[in-house]
Amino acid sequence: MTGTGRTTTRDIARAAVRAELAQVAFELFRRDGFDKVTLDDLASAAGVSRSTFLRYFGTKEDAVLGAFEGQDQRVADALRGRPADEDDWTALRHALDTVIARYREDPDGALATTRLVRETPALCARHLEKQHGWGPALAQALADRAGSAEPPTLGQSVRAGAALHCLNVAIDHWTASDGRLDLVTLLDEAFAALSGR
Amino acid sequence: MTGTGRTTTRDIARAAVRAELAQVAFELFRRDGFDKVTLDDLASAAGVSRSTFLRYFGTKEDAVLGAFEGQDQRVADALRGRPADEDDWTALRHALDTVIARYREDPDGALATTRLVRETPALCARHLEKQHGWGPALAQALADRAGSAEPPTLGQSVRAGAALHCLNVAIDHWTASDGRLDLVTLLDEAFAALSGR
DNA sequence: GCTAGATATGAAACTGAGTGTCACGCTAGC
DNA sequence: GCTAGCGTGACACTCAGTTTCATATCTAGC
């Protein structure tokens, strides 16, 4: 987006190029391993200059992790959309369906991406870092939902983070099962494990 | 340690140098900011060569995060040491006292370190990455404690991770309060927030 | 005590990520 | 058509981290 909120022709072109670059990068990473592929490799494979590639993705990692961009906002919005009388856990669990949906739409793609991320320390670290920022965002959404104009309570922060962790564990197990297990069931089990015992 | 488990004179010297380097590095980081300080700065400030510095800490980040080294093993051991009839939550909560202890022994140092880490994206990311590895270790300890020779269940993974997250939230709040709030109380509250509602 | 082997250090070259600058070319609006 | 702005490429630069080699120091065995 360029300054104004208006979406111009250029923005569409940019998005298309971005998607194309991400696609090329992803395939190279899968084939040769993330660390083996240099920025020069990526640039020449995509037919652009190194500079251009770095303008689209500030980082090699971002070429992969850009796929997750904005998920936090989507989940937070979903959370705010839940009925006010719903308890935090139920609201969080439902809000996470927003994320799950993408895994059900394109299981193979999701599986490949997840594998690449978990197998690559650099990607894994960056992903954790970004996801770490979701916690406060979700906690704030919980606070908003509760109507209080105050910052999130310790309890809300804990629950938001724990819910995210449930998501991660569920995805881990799902990935380990080659996508055969049902992600919804796994997520429900994960949430249940918090209350249980 | 050199090959054998035996602790030699050299190992002691190494540890002393390491501690000294970490100290010098920490002060520079606090004064000028982590990103502003280069490896050359660190090396010359500590009176060693760049090579040597990098031999002690494979990474600039490790000069700070080395302080947390081995905590995961300590917590896991503490966990295994808990009575077998204790439920997971109680065992986890008590095992975390191992970590808390360091914050009570040297609150000022802990506060300074924590601040530096949370304020520096690179450090924060690396720290998250390392701490991410604790989850499986704790989950395994829970599994061992349960006597099953199997890998940890989904429930155990969830609980281990959630407990770690409680620790983080508690430390965050403690840091935000300049160390005035009681960390034990905060941690108890965080655990309570998981069961509640 | 002296030497042989291991070990700590320093120097330097190298790769690769990310930043900043500048000039060129295309496109849109006047 | 002209021009102002944007996307792109080329290039130089800084810095982290790796690797290699030479040198000094320390330890152990004789």
Coordinates of C-alpha atoms (C1' of nucleotides) in Angstrom, one line a residue:
Chain A
M1 CA 0.0 0.0 0.0
T2 CA 1.3 3.4 -0.9
G3 CA 0.5 6.1 1.6
T4 CA -3.2 6.3 1.0
G5 CA -5.4 3.4 1.9
R6 CA -6.4 3.1 -1.8
T7 CA -5.3 -0.1 -3.5
T8 CA -3.7 0.9 -6.8
T9 CA -2.7 -1.2 -9.8
R10 CA 0.8 -1.1 -8.6
D11 CA -0.1 -2.6 -5.3
I12 CA -1.6 -5.5 -7.1
A13 CA 1.5 -6.0 -9.3
R14 CA 3.6 -5.8 -6.2
A15 CA 1.6 -8.5 -4.5
A16 CA 1.8 -10.7 -7.5
V17 CA 5.6 -10.3 -7.7
R18 CA 5.9 -10.9 -4.0
A19 CA 3.9 -14.1 -4.3
E20 CA 6.0 -15.2 -7.2
L21 CA 9.3 -14.5 -5.4
A22 CA 8.0 -16.4 -2.3
Q23 CA 7.1 -19.4 -4.4
V24 CA 10.5 -19.6 -6.2
A25 CA 12.2 -19.1 -2.9
F26 CA 10.2 -21.8 -1.2
E27 CA 11.0 -24.4 -3.9
L28 CA 14.7 -23.6 -3.7
F29 CA 14.7 -23.9 0.1
R30 CA 12.9 -27.2 -0.1
R31 CA 15.3 -28.6 -2.7
D32 CA 18.6 -27.4 -1.3
G33 CA 17.9 -26.5 2.3
F34 CA 17.4 -23.0 3.6
D35 CA 21.0 -22.4 4.6
K36 CA 22.5 -23.6 1.3
V37 CA 20.5 -21.1 -0.7
T38 CA 22.1 -17.6 -0.9
L39 CA 20.3 -14.4 -1.6
D40 CA 22.1 -14.4 -5.0
D41 CA 20.7 -17.8 -5.8
L42 CA 17.2 -16.6 -4.9
A43 CA 17.6 -13.4 -6.9
S44 CA 18.9 -15.1 -10.1
A45 CA 16.4 -17.9 -9.8
A46 CA 13.6 -15.4 -9.6
G47 CA 15.1 -13.3 -12.4
V48 CA 15.5 -10.2 -10.2
S49 CA 18.4 -8.5 -8.6
R50 CA 19.5 -9.1 -5.0
S51 CA 18.4 -5.6 -4.1
T52 CA 14.9 -6.2 -5.4
F53 CA 14.6 -9.4 -3.6
L54 CA 15.6 -7.7 -0.3
R55 CA 13.1 -4.9 -1.0
Y56 CA 10.3 -7.4 -1.1
F57 CA 11.4 -9.4 1.9
G58 CA 13.7 -7.6 4.3
T59 CA 15.1 -11.0 5.2
K60 CA 15.6 -14.4 3.7
E61 CA 13.4 -15.8 6.5
D62 CA 10.6 -13.4 5.6
A63 CA 10.3 -15.0 2.2
V64 CA 8.9 -18.0 4.0
L65 CA 7.3 -16.5 7.0
G66 CA 5.5 -13.8 5.1
A67 CA 2.8 -16.5 4.6
F68 CA 1.9 -16.0 8.3
E69 CA 1.7 -12.3 8.1
G70 CA -1.4 -10.7 9.6
Q71 CA -2.6 -14.0 11.2
D72 CA -2.3 -12.4 14.6
Q73 CA -4.7 -9.6 13.6
R74 CA -7.1 -12.1 12.2
V75 CA -7.2 -14.2 15.3
A76 CA -7.5 -11.1 17.5
D77 CA -10.4 -9.9 15.5
A78 CA -12.0 -13.3 15.6
L79 CA -11.6 -13.1 19.4
R80 CA -13.2 -9.7 19.7
G81 CA -16.1 -11.1 17.6
R82 CA -16.9 -13.8 20.1
P83 CA -20.0 -13.2 22.3
A84 CA -19.2 -11.3 25.5
D85 CA -20.6 -13.8 27.8
E86 CA -18.3 -16.6 26.5
D87 CA -15.5 -17.5 28.8
D88 CA -11.9 -16.9 27.7
W89 CA -11.0 -20.5 26.9
T90 CA -14.0 -21.1 24.7
A91 CA -13.5 -17.8 22.9
L92 CA -9.8 -18.5 22.4
R93 CA -10.5 -22.0 21.1
H94 CA -13.0 -20.7 18.6
A95 CA -10.8 -17.8 17.5
L96 CA -8.0 -20.3 16.6
D97 CA -10.3 -21.9 14.0
T98 CA -9.2 -18.9 11.9
V99 CA -5.7 -20.3 11.8
I100 CA -6.7 -24.0 11.5
A101 CA -8.8 -23.2 8.4
R102 CA -5.7 -22.5 6.3
Y103 CA -4.3 -25.9 7.3
R104 CA -7.5 -27.6 6.1
E105 CA -7.7 -25.7 2.9
D106 CA -4.3 -26.7 1.7
P107 CA -2.9 -29.5 3.9
D108 CA 0.0 -30.4 1.6
G109 CA 1.2 -26.8 1.3
A110 CA 0.8 -26.3 5.1
L111 CA 2.6 -29.5 5.8
A112 CA 5.5 -28.6 3.5
T113 CA 5.8 -25.1 5.0
T114 CA 5.6 -26.3 8.6
R115 CA 8.2 -28.9 8.0
L116 CA 10.6 -26.4 6.4
V117 CA 10.1 -24.1 9.3
R118 CA 10.6 -26.7 12.0
E119 CA 13.6 -28.2 10.4
T120 CA 15.4 -24.9 9.9
P121 CA 16.7 -23.4 13.1
A122 CA 16.9 -19.9 11.7
L123 CA 13.3 -20.1 10.4
C124 CA 12.1 -21.7 13.6
A125 CA 13.6 -18.9 15.7
R126 CA 12.2 -16.2 13.6
H127 CA 8.8 -17.8 13.6
L128 CA 8.8 -18.1 17.4
E129 CA 9.8 -14.5 17.6
K130 CA 6.9 -13.4 15.5
Q131 CA 4.4 -15.6 17.2
H132 CA 5.6 -14.3 20.5
G133 CA 4.1 -11.0 19.5
W134 CA 0.7 -12.6 19.1
G135 CA 0.4 -13.3 22.8
P136 CA 0.1 -9.6 23.9
A137 CA -2.2 -9.0 20.9
L138 CA -4.6 -11.8 21.9
A139 CA -4.4 -10.8 25.6
Q140 CA -5.4 -7.3 24.6
A141 CA -8.3 -8.7 22.6
L142 CA -9.4 -10.6 25.7
A143 CA -9.2 -7.4 27.7
D144 CA -11.2 -5.5 25.1
R145 CA -13.8 -8.3 25.0
A146 CA -14.1 -8.0 28.8
G147 CA -15.0 -4.4 28.3
S148 CA -12.3 -3.0 30.6
A149 CA -10.3 -0.2 29.1
E150 CA -7.3 -1.4 31.1
P151 CA -4.3 -3.4 29.9
P152 CA -4.7 -7.1 29.9
T153 CA -4.5 -8.8 33.3
L154 CA -1.9 -11.4 34.1
G155 CA -4.5 -14.1 33.8
Q156 CA -5.5 -12.9 30.3
S157 CA -1.8 -12.9 29.2
V158 CA -1.4 -16.4 30.6
R159 CA -4.5 -17.8 28.9
A160 CA -3.7 -16.1 25.5
G161 CA -0.2 -17.6 25.6
A162 CA -1.3 -21.0 26.7
A163 CA -3.8 -21.1 23.9
L164 CA -1.1 -20.3 21.4
H165 CA 1.0 -23.0 22.8
C166 CA -1.9 -25.5 22.4
L167 CA -2.0 -24.5 18.8
N168 CA 1.7 -25.2 18.4
V169 CA 1.6 -28.5 20.1
A170 CA -1.4 -29.6 18.0
I171 CA 0.4 -28.5 14.8
D172 CA 3.5 -30.4 15.9
H173 CA 1.6 -33.6 16.4
W174 CA -0.3 -33.1 13.2
T175 CA 2.9 -32.6 11.3
A176 CA 4.5 -35.6 13.0
S177 CA 1.6 -37.7 11.8
D178 CA 2.1 -36.5 8.2
G179 CA -1.3 -34.7 8.4
R180 CA -3.2 -37.9 9.0
L181 CA -4.5 -36.9 12.4
D182 CA -7.3 -34.4 12.6
L183 CA -6.1 -31.0 13.6
V184 CA -9.4 -29.9 15.2
T185 CA -9.4 -33.0 17.4
L186 CA -5.7 -32.4 18.3
L187 CA -6.4 -28.8 19.2
D188 CA -9.4 -29.8 21.3
E189 CA -7.3 -32.4 23.1
A190 CA -4.6 -29.8 23.7
F191 CA -7.1 -27.4 25.3
A192 CA -8.6 -30.3 27.3
A193 CA -5.1 -31.1 28.7
L194 CA -5.0 -27.6 30.3
S195 CA -8.1 -28.2 32.4
G196 CA -7.5 -31.8 33.1
R197 CA -5.7 -33.2 36.2
Chain B
M1 CA 35.4 -29.9 29.8
T2 CA 38.1 -31.8 28.0
G3 CA 37.1 -35.2 26.8
T4 CA 37.0 -36.9 30.1
G5 CA 34.5 -35.9 32.7
R6 CA 37.3 -34.9 35.0
T7 CA 37.5 -31.2 35.7
T8 CA 41.0 -30.0 35.2
T9 CA 42.8 -26.8 36.1
R10 CA 42.4 -25.6 32.5
D11 CA 38.6 -25.9 32.7
I12 CA 38.6 -23.7 35.8
A13 CA 40.7 -21.1 34.0
R14 CA 38.4 -21.3 30.9
A15 CA 35.4 -20.8 33.1
A16 CA 37.0 -17.8 34.7
V17 CA 37.9 -16.2 31.4
R18 CA 34.5 -17.0 30.1
A19 CA 32.9 -15.2 33.0
E20 CA 35.1 -12.3 32.6
L21 CA 34.3 -11.9 28.9
A22 CA 30.6 -12.2 29.6
Q23 CA 30.9 -9.5 32.3
V24 CA 32.8 -7.1 30.0
A25 CA 30.3 -7.8 27.2
F26 CA 27.3 -7.2 29.4
E27 CA 28.5 -3.8 30.5
L28 CA 29.2 -2.7 26.9
F29 CA 25.8 -3.9 25.8
R30 CA 24.1 -2.1 28.6
R31 CA 26.0 1.1 27.9
D32 CA 25.8 1.3 24.1
G33 CA 23.1 -1.1 23.1
F34 CA 23.5 -4.6 21.9
D35 CA 23.5 -3.8 18.2
K36 CA 25.9 -0.9 18.5
V37 CA 28.6 -3.1 19.9
T38 CA 30.6 -5.0 17.4
L39 CA 32.7 -8.2 18.0
D40 CA 35.8 -6.1 17.6
D41 CA 34.6 -3.7 20.3
L42 CA 34.0 -6.7 22.6
A43 CA 37.3 -8.3 21.8
S44 CA 39.4 -5.2 22.3
A45 CA 37.5 -4.2 25.5
A46 CA 38.2 -7.6 26.9
G47 CA 41.8 -7.6 25.7
V48 CA 41.5 -10.6 23.6
S49 CA 41.3 -11.2 19.9
R50 CA 38.1 -11.5 18.0
S51 CA 38.9 -15.1 17.3
T52 CA 39.2 -15.9 21.0
F53 CA 36.0 -14.2 21.9
L54 CA 34.2 -16.2 19.3
R55 CA 35.7 -19.4 20.6
Y56 CA 34.2 -18.8 24.0
F57 CA 30.9 -17.7 22.7
G58 CA 29.9 -18.9 19.2
T59 CA 27.7 -15.9 19.0
K60 CA 27.4 -12.4 20.3
E61 CA 24.0 -13.4 21.7
D62 CA 25.6 -16.3 23.6
A63 CA 27.8 -13.9 25.6
V64 CA 24.5 -12.8 27.3
L65 CA 22.4 -15.9 27.1
G66 CA 25.2 -18.2 28.3
A67 CA 23.9 -17.2 31.8
F68 CA 20.8 -19.4 31.2
E69 CA 22.8 -22.4 30.1
G70 CA 21.8 -25.7 31.7
Q71 CA 18.7 -24.3 33.3
D72 CA 16.5 -26.7 31.3
Q73 CA 18.4 -29.7 32.7
R74 CA 18.2 -28.3 36.2
V75 CA 14.4 -27.9 35.9
A76 CA 14.0 -31.3 34.3
D77 CA 16.0 -32.9 37.1
A78 CA 14.0 -31.1 39.7
L79 CA 10.8 -32.3 38.0
R80 CA 12.0 -35.9 38.0
G81 CA 12.8 -35.5 41.7
R82 CA 9.2 -34.7 42.6
P83 CA 7.1 -37.4 44.3
A84 CA 5.4 -39.7 41.8
D85 CA 2.0 -39.2 43.1
E86 CA 2.1 -35.5 42.7
D87 CA 0.0 -34.2 39.8
D88 CA 1.7 -32.6 36.8
W89 CA 0.8 -29.0 37.6
T90 CA 2.0 -29.1 41.2
A91 CA 5.2 -30.8 40.1
L92 CA 5.9 -28.3 37.4
R93 CA 5.1 -25.4 39.7
H94 CA 7.7 -26.7 42.2
A95 CA 10.3 -27.5 39.6
L96 CA 10.2 -23.9 38.5
D97 CA 11.4 -22.8 41.9
T98 CA 14.8 -23.8 40.6
V99 CA 14.7 -20.9 38.2
I100 CA 13.0 -18.5 40.5
A101 CA 15.8 -19.0 43.0
R102 CA 18.3 -17.2 40.8
Y103 CA 16.1 -14.2 40.6
R104 CA 15.8 -14.0 44.3
E105 CA 19.5 -14.4 44.9
D106 CA 20.5 -11.5 42.7
P107 CA 17.4 -9.4 41.8
D108 CA 19.4 -6.5 40.4
G109 CA 21.5 -8.6 38.1
A110 CA 18.5 -10.6 37.0
L111 CA 16.5 -7.4 36.3
A112 CA 19.3 -5.9 34.3
T113 CA 19.8 -9.1 32.2
T114 CA 16.1 -9.5 31.7
R115 CA 15.7 -6.0 30.5
L116 CA 18.5 -6.2 28.1
V117 CA 17.1 -9.4 26.7
R118 CA 13.6 -8.1 26.3
E119 CA 14.7 -4.8 24.8
T120 CA 16.9 -6.4 22.2
P121 CA 15.0 -8.2 19.4
A122 CA 18.0 -10.3 18.5
L123 CA 18.5 -11.5 22.1
C124 CA 14.8 -12.0 22.7
A125 CA 14.6 -14.2 19.6
R126 CA 17.5 -16.3 20.6
H127 CA 16.2 -16.6 24.1
L128 CA 12.9 -17.8 22.9
E129 CA 14.5 -20.3 20.6
K130 CA 16.5 -21.8 23.4
Q131 CA 13.6 -21.8 25.8
H132 CA 11.6 -23.5 23.1
G133 CA 13.8 -26.5 23.6
W134 CA 12.9 -26.7 27.3
G135 CA 9.4 -27.7 26.5
P136 CA 10.2 -31.1 25.1
A137 CA 12.8 -31.7 27.9
L138 CA 10.2 -30.9 30.6
A139 CA 7.6 -33.0 28.8
Q140 CA 10.0 -35.9 28.7
A141 CA 10.6 -35.4 32.4
L142 CA 6.9 -35.6 33.0
A143 CA 6.7 -38.8 31.0
D144 CA 9.6 -40.3 32.9
R145 CA 8.0 -39.4 36.2
A146 CA 4.8 -41.1 35.1
G147 CA 6.9 -44.2 34.6
S148 CA 5.9 -44.8 31.0
A149 CA 8.9 -45.5 28.8
E150 CA 6.9 -43.9 26.0
P151 CA 7.5 -40.4 24.5
P152 CA 5.5 -37.6 26.2
T153 CA 1.8 -37.4 25.5
L154 CA 0.2 -34.4 23.9
G155 CA -1.2 -33.5 27.3
Q156 CA 2.3 -33.6 28.9
S157 CA 3.7 -31.4 26.1
V158 CA 0.9 -28.9 26.6
R159 CA 1.3 -28.7 30.3
A160 CA 5.1 -28.4 30.2
G161 CA 4.8 -25.6 27.6
A162 CA 2.0 -23.8 29.5
A163 CA 4.1 -23.9 32.7
L164 CA 7.0 -22.3 30.9
H165 CA 4.7 -19.7 29.6
C166 CA 3.5 -19.0 33.1
L167 CA 7.1 -18.4 34.1
N168 CA 7.6 -16.0 31.3
V169 CA 4.5 -14.0 32.0
A170 CA 5.4 -13.9 35.7
I171 CA 8.9 -12.6 34.9
D172 CA 7.5 -10.1 32.5
H173 CA 5.2 -8.6 35.1
W174 CA 8.0 -8.8 37.7
T175 CA 10.3 -6.9 35.3
A176 CA 7.6 -4.3 34.5
S177 CA 7.3 -3.7 38.3
D178 CA 11.0 -3.1 38.6
G179 CA 11.3 -6.2 40.7
R180 CA 9.0 -4.8 43.4
L181 CA 6.3 -7.4 43.1
D182 CA 6.9 -10.9 44.5
L183 CA 7.9 -13.3 41.8
V184 CA 6.6 -16.3 43.7
T185 CA 3.2 -14.7 44.1
L186 CA 3.1 -13.8 40.4
L187 CA 4.0 -17.3 39.4
D188 CA 1.3 -18.7 41.6
E189 CA -1.2 -16.3 40.1
A190 CA -0.1 -17.3 36.6
F191 CA -0.6 -21.0 37.4
A192 CA -4.0 -20.2 39.0
A193 CA -5.1 -18.4 35.8
L194 CA -4.8 -21.7 33.9
S195 CA -7.2 -23.6 36.0
G196 CA -9.6 -20.7 36.7
R197 CA -12.7 -20.0 34.5
Chain C
dG1 C1' 65.0 -30.7 33.3
dC2 C1' 63.8 -31.8 28.6
dT3 C1' 61.2 -32.9 24.9
dA4 C1' 56.8 -34.3 22.4
dG5 C1' 52.1 -33.6 22.0
dA6 C1' 48.1 -31.2 23.0
dT7 C1' 45.8 -26.8 23.7
dA8 C1' 44.9 -21.7 23.8
dT9 C1' 45.5 -17.8 21.2
dG10 C1' 46.1 -14.6 17.3
dA11 C1' 46.1 -13.3 12.4
dA12 C1' 44.0 -13.2 8.2
dA13 C1' 41.2 -14.5 4.4
dC14 C1' 36.7 -15.7 3.1
dT15 C1' 31.4 -16.1 2.7
dG16 C1' 27.2 -14.3 3.1
dA17 C1' 23.4 -11.2 5.1
dG18 C1' 21.7 -6.9 5.4
dT19 C1' 22.1 -1.5 4.6
dG20 C1' 22.7 2.7 2.0
dT21 C1' 23.4 5.3 -2.1
dC22 C1' 23.0 6.6 -6.7
dA23 C1' 21.6 6.5 -11.4
dC24 C1' 18.5 4.8 -14.9
dG25 C1' 14.0 3.8 -16.9
dC26 C1' 9.1 3.3 -16.9
dT27 C1' 4.6 5.1 -16.0
dA28 C1' 1.0 8.2 -14.6
dG29 C1' -0.8 12.7 -14.3
dC30 C1' -0.7 17.4 -16.0
Chain D
dG1 C1' 5.3 15.8 -24.6
dC2 C1' 7.1 16.7 -20.0
dT3 C1' 8.0 15.8 -15.5
dA4 C1' 7.6 13.9 -10.9
dG5 C1' 7.7 9.6 -8.6
dC6 C1' 8.4 4.9 -8.1
dG7 C1' 10.6 0.3 -9.1
dT8 C1' 14.8 -1.6 -10.2
dG9 C1' 19.7 -2.7 -10.7
dA10 C1' 24.5 -1.9 -9.6
dC11 C1' 27.8 -1.1 -6.3
dA12 C1' 30.2 -0.3 -2.1
dC13 C1' 30.1 -1.0 2.7
dT14 C1' 29.7 -3.1 7.6
dC15 C1' 29.5 -6.8 10.3
dA16 C1' 28.8 -11.7 11.9
dG17 C1' 30.5 -16.1 11.7
dT18 C1' 33.7 -19.9 9.6
dT19 C1' 38.0 -21.8 8.4
dT20 C1' 42.7 -22.2 8.2
dC21 C1' 47.3 -21.7 9.6
dA22 C1' 51.1 -20.3 12.5
dT23 C1' 52.8 -19.5 17.1
dA24 C1' 53.1 -19.7 21.9
dT25 C1' 52.1 -22.0 26.2
dC26 C1' 51.2 -25.6 29.1
dT27 C1' 51.3 -30.8 30.5
dA28 C1' 52.9 -35.3 30.7
dG29 C1' 56.1 -38.8 30.2
dC30 C1' 60.8 -39.9 30.2

